[in-house]
Coordinates of C-alpha atoms in Angstrom, one line a residue:
M1 CA 125.1 227.9 106.7
K2 CA 127.9 227.5 109.2
K3 CA 128.1 224.1 110.7
I4 CA 129.6 223.8 114.2
F5 CA 131.0 220.4 115.2
L6 CA 130.7 219.3 118.8
F7 CA 133.7 217.3 119.8
S8 CA 134.5 215.3 122.9
L9 CA 135.0 217.4 126.0
L10 CA 137.8 215.0 127.0
V11 CA 140.6 216.9 125.3
M12 CA 139.2 219.8 123.4
V13 CA 136.9 222.4 125.0
A14 CA 135.9 222.8 128.6
V15 CA 132.9 224.8 129.6
T16 CA 133.3 226.6 132.9
L17 CA 130.9 228.7 134.9
T18 CA 131.8 232.3 135.0
G19 CA 130.7 235.0 137.3
C20 CA 129.5 237.3 134.5
F21 CA 125.7 237.4 134.5
G22 CA 125.6 233.8 135.8
E23 CA 126.0 232.4 132.3
D24 CA 128.2 229.6 131.0
E25 CA 131.0 230.8 128.6
P26 CA 133.3 228.5 126.7
T27 CA 137.0 228.6 127.5
Y28 CA 139.8 226.9 125.7
E29 CA 141.7 224.0 127.3
G30 CA 145.0 223.5 125.5
I31 CA 147.1 220.5 125.5
G32 CA 149.0 219.9 128.7
K33 CA 152.6 220.8 129.0
D34 CA 153.6 217.1 129.5
V35 CA 151.6 215.8 126.6
A36 CA 153.5 213.4 124.4
G37 CA 153.0 213.4 120.6
E38 CA 154.6 213.6 117.2
V39 CA 154.1 216.0 114.3
T40 CA 155.7 215.7 110.9
I41 CA 155.8 218.8 108.7
M42 CA 156.2 218.7 104.9
L43 CA 157.2 221.8 103.0
W44 CA 159.1 223.0 100.0
S45 CA 162.0 225.6 99.8
G46 CA 164.2 223.4 101.9
D47 CA 167.4 221.4 101.5
G48 CA 165.7 218.1 100.7
Q49 CA 166.7 216.3 103.9
Y50 CA 164.4 214.7 106.6
Y51 CA 165.1 215.9 110.1
E52 CA 163.7 213.9 113.0
N53 CA 162.9 215.4 116.4
I54 CA 164.5 218.6 115.1
G55 CA 163.6 220.7 118.1
H56 CA 165.9 218.6 120.3
Q57 CA 168.9 218.8 117.9
D58 CA 171.7 221.3 118.2
L59 CA 172.3 222.6 114.7
S60 CA 174.4 225.6 113.5
A61 CA 173.5 228.0 110.7
D62 CA 176.1 226.0 108.6
D63 CA 174.1 222.8 109.2
L64 CA 170.9 224.4 107.8
T65 CA 170.9 225.2 104.1
G66 CA 167.2 225.5 103.5
Q67 CA 165.0 228.3 104.7
N68 CA 162.0 226.2 105.7
Q69 CA 164.1 223.7 107.6
A70 CA 165.7 226.6 109.5
T71 CA 162.2 228.0 110.2
I72 CA 160.9 224.7 111.6
Y73 CA 164.2 224.2 113.6
A74 CA 163.8 227.6 115.2
V75 CA 160.1 227.2 115.9
A76 CA 160.4 223.7 117.2
K77 CA 163.2 224.7 119.6
A78 CA 160.9 227.4 121.0
F79 CA 157.9 225.1 121.0
N80 CA 159.7 222.3 122.8
E81 CA 160.6 224.7 125.6
E82 CA 156.8 224.6 126.4
Y83 CA 156.0 221.1 125.2
P84 CA 159.2 219.1 125.6
N85 CA 157.6 215.7 124.8
V86 CA 156.2 216.6 121.4
K87 CA 158.5 215.3 118.7
I88 CA 158.7 217.6 115.6
N89 CA 160.0 216.2 112.3
V90 CA 160.4 218.1 109.1
Y91 CA 160.9 217.3 105.4
A92 CA 161.3 220.3 103.0
K93 CA 162.1 219.4 99.4
K94 CA 164.4 221.6 97.4
D95 CA 163.0 224.3 95.2
G96 CA 159.2 224.7 94.6
P97 CA 156.4 222.2 95.2
D98 CA 156.4 220.5 91.9
T99 CA 159.3 218.8 90.2
Y100 CA 160.1 219.8 86.6
E101 CA 162.2 218.2 83.9
D102 CA 162.8 220.2 80.7
G103 CA 160.0 222.6 81.7
V104 CA 157.4 219.9 82.2
I105 CA 156.0 218.8 85.6
V106 CA 157.0 215.2 86.2
T107 CA 156.0 215.0 89.9
T108 CA 153.2 217.2 91.4
W109 CA 153.2 218.3 95.0
E110 CA 150.3 216.0 95.6
Q111 CA 152.3 213.1 94.3
H112 CA 155.2 214.1 96.5
R113 CA 152.8 214.0 99.5
D114 CA 151.6 210.5 98.5
N115 CA 155.2 209.4 98.1
F116 CA 155.9 210.6 101.6
K117 CA 153.0 208.5 102.9
S118 CA 154.3 205.4 101.0
Q119 CA 157.8 205.9 102.5
H120 CA 156.8 206.8 106.1
G121 CA 153.6 204.9 106.4
H122 CA 151.5 208.0 107.2
Y123 CA 150.6 211.4 105.8
P124 CA 152.4 214.4 107.3
G125 CA 150.7 215.9 110.2
I126 CA 151.1 219.4 108.7
W127 CA 151.8 220.3 105.1
A128 CA 151.9 223.3 102.8
S129 CA 149.0 222.9 100.4
T130 CA 148.9 224.0 96.8
D131 CA 145.2 223.1 96.5
L132 CA 143.4 223.5 99.8
P133 CA 139.9 223.0 98.4
G134 CA 141.1 219.8 96.7
D135 CA 142.6 218.5 99.9
L136 CA 139.3 219.3 101.7
S137 CA 137.2 217.5 99.1
K138 CA 139.3 214.3 99.8
G139 CA 138.7 214.6 103.6
L140 CA 142.4 215.1 104.2
V141 CA 142.3 218.3 106.3
A142 CA 141.1 218.8 109.8
D143 CA 138.4 221.3 110.6
L144 CA 140.3 223.8 112.8
S145 CA 137.1 225.7 113.7
M146 CA 137.0 223.3 116.7
F147 CA 139.6 225.5 118.2
E148 CA 137.8 228.8 117.8
D149 CA 137.8 229.4 121.5
D150 CA 141.6 229.4 121.6
P151 CA 142.7 233.0 122.4
L152 CA 145.5 232.7 119.8
Y153 CA 143.0 231.6 117.1
Q154 CA 140.7 234.5 118.1
S155 CA 143.6 236.9 117.4
F156 CA 144.0 235.8 113.8
N157 CA 143.0 238.2 111.0
E158 CA 139.4 237.3 110.2
S159 CA 139.7 238.4 106.5
V160 CA 142.6 236.1 106.0
M161 CA 141.1 233.2 107.9
D162 CA 137.9 233.5 105.8
M163 CA 139.9 232.8 102.7
M164 CA 140.4 229.3 104.0
N165 CA 137.0 228.7 105.4
Y166 CA 134.5 226.6 103.5
Y167 CA 130.9 226.6 104.7
G168 CA 132.2 226.8 108.3
V169 CA 135.1 224.4 108.0
Q170 CA 138.3 226.1 108.7
A171 CA 140.6 224.1 106.5
G172 CA 143.9 225.8 107.0
L173 CA 146.2 228.5 108.3
P174 CA 148.5 230.7 106.3
Q175 CA 152.1 229.5 106.1
Y176 CA 153.1 232.4 103.8
L177 CA 151.1 235.7 103.7
L178 CA 151.9 238.8 101.7
P179 CA 150.0 241.9 100.6
W180 CA 150.4 242.3 96.8
G181 CA 151.0 245.9 95.9
V182 CA 153.0 247.7 93.2
F183 CA 156.7 248.4 93.2
V184 CA 157.4 252.1 92.3
N185 CA 160.8 253.4 91.2
K186 CA 160.9 257.0 92.5
S187 CA 164.5 257.6 91.7
L188 CA 164.0 256.7 88.1
A189 CA 161.1 259.0 87.9
E190 CA 162.9 261.9 89.5
Q191 CA 166.0 261.4 87.3
N192 CA 163.7 261.9 84.3
N193 CA 161.8 264.9 85.8
L194 CA 158.6 263.0 86.3
D195 CA 156.1 263.7 89.0
V196 CA 155.7 260.7 91.3
P197 CA 152.1 260.0 92.3
E198 CA 151.0 259.7 95.9
P199 CA 150.3 256.2 97.4
D200 CA 146.5 256.9 97.3
W201 CA 146.7 257.0 93.5
D202 CA 144.0 255.9 91.1
L203 CA 144.0 254.3 87.6
D204 CA 144.3 257.7 85.9
D205 CA 147.3 258.6 88.0
Y206 CA 148.9 255.3 87.2
T207 CA 148.2 255.7 83.5
D208 CA 149.6 259.2 83.5
F209 CA 152.7 258.0 85.3
I210 CA 153.6 255.0 83.1
S211 CA 152.8 256.9 79.9
Q212 CA 155.8 259.2 80.5
A213 CA 158.3 256.3 80.0
D214 CA 160.5 257.0 77.0
M215 CA 160.4 253.3 76.0
E216 CA 164.0 253.2 75.1
N217 CA 165.9 253.7 78.3
F218 CA 163.1 252.8 80.7
Y219 CA 159.6 251.5 80.5
G220 CA 156.3 252.2 82.2
A221 CA 155.4 248.6 83.3
M222 CA 156.3 245.0 82.5
D223 CA 152.8 244.0 81.5
V224 CA 149.3 245.1 81.4
E225 CA 148.2 244.8 85.0
M226 CA 145.0 242.8 84.7
S227 CA 145.2 242.3 88.5
F228 CA 144.1 245.9 88.9
F229 CA 140.8 245.0 87.2
M230 CA 140.5 241.8 89.2
T231 CA 140.5 243.6 92.6
G232 CA 139.2 246.9 91.2
S233 CA 135.7 245.8 90.2
N234 CA 132.8 244.6 92.4
T235 CA 132.1 241.7 90.0
M236 CA 135.4 239.8 90.0
A237 CA 137.6 239.0 93.0
K238 CA 135.2 240.7 95.4
Q239 CA 132.2 238.8 94.0
L240 CA 134.2 235.5 94.3
N241 CA 135.2 236.4 97.8
E242 CA 131.6 237.1 98.9
Y243 CA 130.1 234.1 97.1
D244 CA 127.4 232.6 99.3
G245 CA 126.6 229.5 97.4
T246 CA 123.9 231.0 95.1
G247 CA 124.1 232.8 91.8
D248 CA 127.1 233.4 89.7
H249 CA 130.6 233.2 91.2
I250 CA 131.9 236.0 89.0
N251 CA 130.9 238.4 86.2
V252 CA 133.7 239.2 83.7
N253 CA 131.1 240.7 81.4
S254 CA 129.8 243.4 83.8
D255 CA 129.7 247.1 82.8
E256 CA 132.4 247.7 85.3
V257 CA 134.8 245.2 83.8
R258 CA 134.0 246.3 80.2
D259 CA 134.8 249.8 81.2
L260 CA 138.1 248.9 82.9
L261 CA 139.2 247.0 79.9
D262 CA 139.3 250.3 78.0
Y263 CA 142.7 250.9 79.7
V264 CA 144.4 247.9 78.0
P265 CA 145.2 249.4 74.6
E266 CA 146.8 252.5 76.3
W267 CA 148.7 250.5 78.9
S268 CA 150.0 248.2 76.2
K269 CA 151.9 251.0 74.6
Y270 CA 154.1 251.4 77.7
A271 CA 154.6 247.8 78.9
V272 CA 157.5 245.6 78.0
Y273 CA 155.8 242.3 77.2
P274 CA 153.1 243.7 74.7
Q275 CA 155.8 245.8 73.0
N276 CA 158.2 242.8 72.9
E277 CA 155.5 240.8 71.2
I278 CA 155.6 243.2 68.2
G279 CA 159.4 243.5 68.2
K280 CA 159.7 246.9 69.8
I281 CA 162.0 245.8 72.7
P282 CA 165.6 245.1 71.7
T283 CA 166.6 241.4 72.2
E284 CA 169.7 242.4 74.1
V285 CA 167.5 244.3 76.6
M286 CA 165.3 241.3 77.1
E287 CA 168.3 239.0 77.5
E288 CA 170.3 241.1 79.8
N289 CA 167.3 241.1 82.2
G290 CA 166.6 237.4 81.7
Y291 CA 163.1 238.2 80.4
W292 CA 162.1 238.5 84.1
S293 CA 160.0 241.4 85.3
Y294 CA 161.8 241.7 88.6
N295 CA 165.2 242.1 86.9
F296 CA 163.8 244.9 84.8
F297 CA 162.6 246.7 88.0
K298 CA 165.7 246.2 90.1
N299 CA 167.9 247.2 87.2
N300 CA 166.2 250.6 86.8
R301 CA 164.3 249.7 83.6
L302 CA 160.8 250.0 85.0
L303 CA 158.8 252.8 86.6
T304 CA 156.4 250.3 88.1
L305 CA 156.0 246.6 88.6
G306 CA 152.7 245.0 89.6
G307 CA 154.1 241.5 90.0
D308 CA 156.8 239.6 92.0
P309 CA 155.6 240.7 95.5
W310 CA 157.6 237.8 97.0
M311 CA 160.8 239.7 96.1
M312 CA 160.3 242.4 98.7
G313 CA 162.9 241.1 101.0
D314 CA 165.6 240.7 98.3
A315 CA 164.7 244.1 97.0
A316 CA 165.5 245.7 100.4
H317 CA 168.6 243.8 101.1
P318 CA 171.3 246.2 102.5
A319 CA 174.3 244.5 100.8
D320 CA 175.2 246.1 97.5
S321 CA 176.6 242.7 96.4
H322 CA 173.3 241.0 96.9
W323 CA 172.0 239.9 93.5
G324 CA 168.4 240.9 94.2
K325 CA 168.9 244.4 95.7
V326 CA 167.1 247.2 93.9
L327 CA 169.7 249.5 92.4
A328 CA 167.5 252.6 92.8
A329 CA 168.2 254.7 95.9
D330 CA 164.5 255.6 96.4
W331 CA 161.7 253.1 95.6
D332 CA 158.5 252.0 97.4
I333 CA 155.6 249.5 97.4
Y334 CA 152.2 251.2 96.8
P335 CA 148.7 249.8 97.1
R336 CA 146.9 248.9 93.8
P337 CA 145.4 252.1 92.3
A338 CA 141.8 252.9 93.2
T339 CA 139.2 252.6 90.4
D340 CA 135.9 254.3 89.9
Y341 CA 134.3 251.3 91.6
L342 CA 136.5 250.4 94.5
P343 CA 139.1 252.2 96.7
N344 CA 142.8 251.4 97.0
T345 CA 143.5 247.8 97.9
V346 CA 146.1 245.1 97.7
G347 CA 146.2 241.6 96.3
V348 CA 147.0 238.7 98.6
V349 CA 149.7 236.0 98.3
L350 CA 148.6 233.1 100.5
D351 CA 150.3 229.7 100.8
P352 CA 148.1 227.7 103.2
L353 CA 149.1 224.9 105.5
S354 CA 146.9 222.0 106.4
V355 CA 146.6 219.9 109.5
Y356 CA 145.9 216.3 108.8
N357 CA 142.4 215.0 109.5
Y358 CA 143.4 212.3 112.0
C359 CA 139.7 211.6 112.5
Q360 CA 139.9 209.7 109.2
E361 CA 142.7 207.4 110.3
D362 CA 140.1 204.6 111.0
G363 CA 138.0 205.4 108.0
N364 CA 135.2 206.9 110.2
N365 CA 134.2 210.5 110.2
E366 CA 133.7 210.6 113.9
C367 CA 136.7 211.4 116.0
T368 CA 137.9 209.2 118.8
P369 CA 139.5 211.0 121.8
E370 CA 142.9 209.8 120.6
E371 CA 142.4 211.1 117.1
E372 CA 141.2 214.5 118.5
Q373 CA 144.3 214.8 120.6
K374 CA 146.5 214.2 117.5
V375 CA 144.6 216.9 115.7
Q376 CA 145.0 219.3 118.7
V377 CA 148.8 218.6 119.1
A378 CA 149.3 219.4 115.4
Y379 CA 147.1 222.5 115.5
T380 CA 148.9 223.7 118.6
F381 CA 152.3 223.5 116.8
A382 CA 150.8 225.1 113.6
S383 CA 149.2 228.0 115.4
F384 CA 152.3 228.6 117.5
W385 CA 154.4 228.7 114.3
V386 CA 152.2 231.2 112.5
G387 CA 150.8 233.2 115.3
D388 CA 152.9 233.2 118.5
T389 CA 155.2 236.1 119.1
A390 CA 157.8 233.7 120.6
A391 CA 157.9 231.8 117.4
W392 CA 158.1 235.0 115.4
Q393 CA 161.2 236.1 117.4
A394 CA 162.8 232.6 117.1
R395 CA 162.5 232.8 113.3
A396 CA 164.0 236.3 113.2
D397 CA 166.9 235.2 115.3
Q398 CA 167.7 232.0 113.3
L399 CA 170.2 232.1 110.5
F400 CA 170.8 229.6 107.7
K401 CA 173.4 229.2 105.0
D402 CA 172.3 230.3 101.6
G403 CA 175.2 229.7 99.2
D404 CA 178.0 231.8 100.5
N405 CA 175.8 234.0 102.6
Y406 CA 173.9 233.7 105.9
K407 CA 170.2 234.8 105.9
T408 CA 167.5 235.0 108.5
A409 CA 164.9 232.2 108.6
M410 CA 162.2 234.8 108.7
N411 CA 160.6 235.2 105.3
D412 CA 158.6 238.2 104.1
S413 CA 155.3 237.0 105.4
L414 CA 153.3 239.5 107.5
P415 CA 151.8 238.6 110.9
L416 CA 148.5 236.8 111.0
V417 CA 147.5 238.3 114.3
T418 CA 145.7 241.6 114.8
G419 CA 145.8 244.4 117.3
D420 CA 148.8 245.1 119.5
E421 CA 150.3 241.7 118.7
F422 CA 150.5 242.7 115.0
D423 CA 152.5 245.8 115.9
E424 CA 154.8 243.8 118.2
Q425 CA 155.4 241.2 115.6
M426 CA 156.0 243.8 112.9
D427 CA 158.6 245.4 115.2
I428 CA 160.4 242.0 115.2
W429 CA 159.9 241.8 111.4
Y430 CA 161.7 245.1 111.0
T431 CA 164.7 243.9 112.9
T432 CA 165.9 241.6 110.1
E433 CA 168.3 243.0 107.5
T434 CA 165.9 242.3 104.7
H435 CA 163.1 244.3 106.3
A436 CA 164.8 247.2 108.1
L437 CA 164.3 249.5 105.2
Y438 CA 160.5 249.3 105.5
R439 CA 160.3 250.6 109.0
D440 CA 160.4 254.3 108.3
P441 CA 157.1 255.7 107.0
N442 CA 158.8 258.8 105.6
R443 CA 161.1 256.5 103.6
M444 CA 158.4 254.1 102.6
P445 CA 155.0 255.9 102.7
G446 CA 153.5 253.6 100.1
F447 CA 154.3 250.5 102.1
H448 CA 152.9 252.0 105.3
K449 CA 149.7 252.8 103.3
V450 CA 149.7 249.1 102.4
L451 CA 150.0 248.2 106.1
E452 CA 147.1 250.6 106.9
L453 CA 144.8 248.9 104.4
W454 CA 146.0 245.4 105.6
K455 CA 145.2 246.2 109.2
E456 CA 141.8 247.6 108.2
G457 CA 141.0 244.4 106.2
Q458 CA 140.6 246.5 103.0
F459 CA 141.3 243.6 100.7
W460 CA 139.1 241.1 98.9
D461 CA 141.4 239.2 96.6
V462 CA 141.3 235.4 96.3
S463 CA 144.2 232.9 96.3
D464 CA 144.6 230.2 93.7
K465 CA 145.7 227.9 96.5
T466 CA 142.7 228.4 98.7
Y467 CA 139.8 229.3 96.3
P468 CA 138.1 226.6 94.2
Y469 CA 140.1 228.0 91.3
W470 CA 140.9 224.9 89.2
H471 CA 139.2 222.3 87.0
T472 CA 140.6 219.3 85.1
E473 CA 140.8 219.1 81.3
E474 CA 142.4 216.0 79.8
E475 CA 144.1 215.1 83.1
A476 CA 145.6 218.6 83.4
R477 CA 144.8 221.3 86.0
V478 CA 143.4 224.4 84.3
E479 CA 142.4 227.7 85.9
N480 CA 138.7 228.3 85.9
L481 CA 139.6 231.8 84.7
Y482 CA 141.7 230.5 81.8
N483 CA 140.1 232.7 79.1
W484 CA 140.3 235.8 81.2
L485 CA 143.9 235.2 82.2
N486 CA 145.0 234.5 78.6
M487 CA 143.1 237.2 76.7
W488 CA 146.5 238.6 75.8
N489 CA 147.0 235.6 73.5
P490 CA 146.1 236.4 69.9
E491 CA 145.0 232.8 69.3
L492 CA 142.3 233.2 72.0
A493 CA 141.4 236.9 71.5
G494 CA 141.8 237.0 67.7
A495 CA 144.2 239.9 68.0
A496 CA 147.2 241.1 69.9
R497 CA 146.6 243.8 72.6
T498 CA 148.5 246.3 70.5
D499 CA 146.0 245.7 67.6
A500 CA 143.2 248.2 67.0
N501 CA 140.6 245.5 67.0
W502 CA 141.7 243.7 70.2
L503 CA 139.3 245.5 72.5
D504 CA 136.2 244.9 70.4
N505 CA 137.2 241.3 69.9
V506 CA 137.5 240.6 73.6
K507 CA 134.3 242.5 74.5
A508 CA 132.5 240.4 72.0
K509 CA 133.8 237.2 73.6
L510 CA 133.1 238.2 77.2
P511 CA 129.5 236.9 77.4
G512 CA 130.5 233.4 76.3
W513 CA 133.6 233.4 78.4
N514 CA 131.5 234.4 81.4
T515 CA 129.2 231.5 81.0
E516 CA 132.1 229.0 80.6
I517 CA 134.0 230.4 83.6
N518 CA 131.0 230.3 85.9
G519 CA 130.4 226.7 84.8
H520 CA 133.9 225.8 85.8
F521 CA 133.5 227.5 89.2
E522 CA 130.2 225.7 89.8
D523 CA 131.9 222.3 89.2
S524 CA 134.8 223.2 91.5
E525 CA 132.4 224.4 94.2
Q526 CA 130.4 221.1 93.9
E527 CA 133.5 219.1 94.6
I528 CA 133.8 221.0 97.9
V529 CA 130.1 220.4 98.7
D530 CA 130.5 216.7 97.9
G531 CA 133.6 216.4 100.1
L532 CA 131.8 218.1 103.0
K533 CA 129.0 215.7 102.8
E534 CA 131.2 212.6 102.5
F535 CA 133.8 213.4 105.1
Y536 CA 132.5 216.1 107.4
N537 CA 128.9 215.0 108.0
Y538 CA 127.2 217.9 106.1
T539 CA 123.8 217.4 104.6
D540 CA 121.9 219.2 101.9
E541 CA 120.2 221.4 104.5
D542 CA 123.6 222.9 105.4
F543 CA 123.8 224.5 101.9
E544 CA 120.3 225.9 101.8

């Protein structure tokens, strides 16, 4: 049941009398242009420095050596033109969210956030979240549904927003948002006299295509693409996405899933990782490509790649000297193949951002007018950043220094907005050198099919950062789907995927795995329910 919070009329929502039918209709009252406030943003993929009041600084591209600092600099400059008295600070650590030493996590992103609070005396007002349900269950995130009357909020893609909505609480906005399709090397196929399938392909088309690899000079795929099953059956990602609080979250033992698994032995014959496990891929080939799937694709060793969607900008870089540019002259990004059960679709890469729940500053669930205004100021910046066309243009125009090269601050993320604004922001997206190649539908018909599905909302994937996806075992975070995700492991399955008995072994284990997986999801869901009761004034009746 969706719960709607009623907040003070002082700073949030004004109800005005309209002339239509004599009824009262809600309108959104934003923050005033002269409002004073302060918002601190915490991200990764930066230069590791803390910038104070960055929108009022005058920095050059040489001063900015991290993409996310450059992003916030550009957005804050544009934002401060409208709201000059809001101070925007940003800290973006180097590299990814967690800190590793010798391949082991020594500081998690959550610990980095707690360290930030210890150092600065407060949580960041906005941060990129790696575990949105976990942050919600601790009462850390504001419920952004209070701003649902904001016209900008109403322009946001509902399918995407729903991925961050928990029983009516809108816990985040997307900071990074990509459709997850399939890289296809058309040049490699044509050089070897192979027919290239159309973008509206299905699993049989995919199977026929990859099975034509000679497995010496080039390969069909890097791995068995289990993600095709995840989004290609009604009982996996789609069932997770549509979970309403009753019954099982997922069914990995359905007839659909068992049928789709029949593809695995065949696909294993034409994929690098399964063949490498049995010594069929020369060591020098693995080493020259760094054991990395994207290197195999860009170096003309793969017909298809179902992973690394975040490499799409590097793949399309125009400079021949750019390390990540795909060597093939003709390649594309297709949707995931259709199955007998669901049509073409795409996966979703979603890195959410959270607005701090300032209502908890005094330890009381109820918001004071001052706390509400802090939430609204932070939301106004966050929504401007991810949704406003002026911010989109500012990011595209901003450069930063990446090693010896200058790059745009605009990442590969697609617009969150819908309708005409989506098309306008895509026009800006295409102006950057890393995206220009994607503009022409004749050059990239697969990518434009992806865009068509995206605009129609024909996707139902879940994100490991926004879905209750994790549980704890011996103080370690473990995926609820661990058994499913690791069925390639002979220690778990009792056989390698290339063994004749692998399929029978796995199908025999599916009923037990399904019970265990659903138990983990139930526990993860309960943490959300408990958090909503403790920090957001929900009661048992709200879950009936």
